Amino acid sequence: MNNASEHLHQRVIHHLSTIYDGIVEPDDMESLAQAAIDTMRVNDVETSPEAFINHWDEQDVILITYGDSLISDAKKPLQELHGFMQEHCKGYINGVHVLPFFPYSSDDGFAVIDYSSVNESLGDWCDIEALSSDYRVMADLVINHCSSRSAWFQNFIKCDGPGHDFFYTASPDDDLSQVVRPRTSPLLRETETLKGTQHVWCTFSHDQVDLDFRNTKVLLTFISIIRQYLDSGVNLFRLDAVAFLWKEVGSTSINLPKTHEVIRLLRCLIEHAQPDAVVITETNIPNQQNLSYFGNANEAHCIYNFSLPPLLLNTLVTGNCRYLKQWLMSMPPARNGTAYFNFIASHDGIGLRPAEGLLNDEEINQLVNTMSSFGGCVSWRNAENGQRKPYEINIALYDALQGTVNGPDRWGEDRFMCAHAIMFALEGIPGLYIHSLLATGNDYEKLENTQHNRSINRHRWQIEDLTSQLARSHTQHAKVLARMKHLLALRIKQKAFHPNATQFTLQLGGQLFGIWRQSLDREQSVFSVSNVSDQEQVLNLADINLIDLQSWVDLISNSTIDVSAGTMILAPYQTVWITNR
């Protein structure tokens, strides 16, 4: 065994000893570590991964989409997605997060029946591999739970076969009062098995039965799943709902230390198998808890910037960036080897837990009421004190930004583009939801059919209808797509927009939101300034310290900045990216 292999072996033993202390006998740790290494096929690594290496740059933009967001009678949905990206995204977007593409029973893919198969209605593994030949592919590792219709759970009911001992059970008499979860349904599912009644832990729904990582076979099974995904071209791993992975009766069962240790172990194995692979944690929780998933640059490479969507939405509907600035100034820069994953819309709603402590109750209620007036829905959770609190807002972002707290107005499209111009400029890797790229509105028909609030923002486009809409330049879909591609074409060429480039928040008042970015080589600066209000605003150029001896240009409008004028006027929701090239 060479030095790198020996070092990996010792690291794996350390992680496993921390996770399974008191569960696995110390004498068995060696064989368990070897089983994990064998399963990931990293027996003969020659070098250890370098620490603090950025596996991304300013050209990284990820499209977020379901595998069947685009459908037709002519091709499988994954093939339609690939064709759409080749036609409309190539040269602008270099990665794609295909939301769960496995056989499932509910929650639009997040109740996985079989982790090893592609849902045949979408395509097959060859389609995933084809996507990966042109784009970086992110896949969900739905690691906290699986479907109650899975073979594993059916074997649990039969008390025999693979998976029969994979599930976390508790007693209704246990003290579960501290458990934190994002749903109001009962935590325990009563299930009749051949060995009697069992009460299965269900963090999310009774069709999503929680896995028990105290069983080492569960861990080894997921290591095997990761290996299969790597072999199929996946190199970005989104650990879904991972904050809830480890449960302990009498605790909150969220963010527990052993959850963090499992992530460290998986990262260690993944980066030894493929050094440029990236682990992203999906932890829709308050901001400071979310930041903890960076660990000491040894857990997630990237964390979802969950506080950004509600704070940016609040900024643009109130016309004041106070809370957005306060939050941004409190955020630590991501050290090399880690990055924020920025998004402002996704398949889920706009989470409100990440706004707790950042927006007060009055601000949150105003935001909820405004979104409700724009046709949105609200999902609720039970708080620790038994009080019902809003958990997330369900609405298409294009409709969410149709107006302000005063109601709809004529600035909807500009406000929508302003939101994306801000996101594209921020420190981190941008994730762009396909329905934002296409300016898709609320899908009330799907909402009515499913009776699930999240369906409002999960439209399926018939490719013929979409093609027709995009062929007419005056439609909102064509206009937004063209404007989005213009911004992206600029963004990916600016070294100052590297995900780890320096960022400072500018103090320009409540109606102008500004940041300064400087490239890692310090050769380029970009001042991103956005008017977040529905009135013209005056930008004093002295406030952003433009040096008159240099030539400055606004990238977005491709116009030269006359520094000697002292000021410039920003139209409602206009963004400027001022740079010295």
PDB file of C-alpha atoms in Angstrom, residues 320 407 430:
ATOM      1  CA  ASN A 320     -35.212  48.859  -0.005  1.00  0.00           C
ATOM      2  CA  GLY A 407     -49.419  45.922  -6.141  1.00  0.00           C
ATOM      3  CA  PRO A 430     -25.106  30.869  -9.960  1.00  0.00           C
TER       4      PRO A 430
END
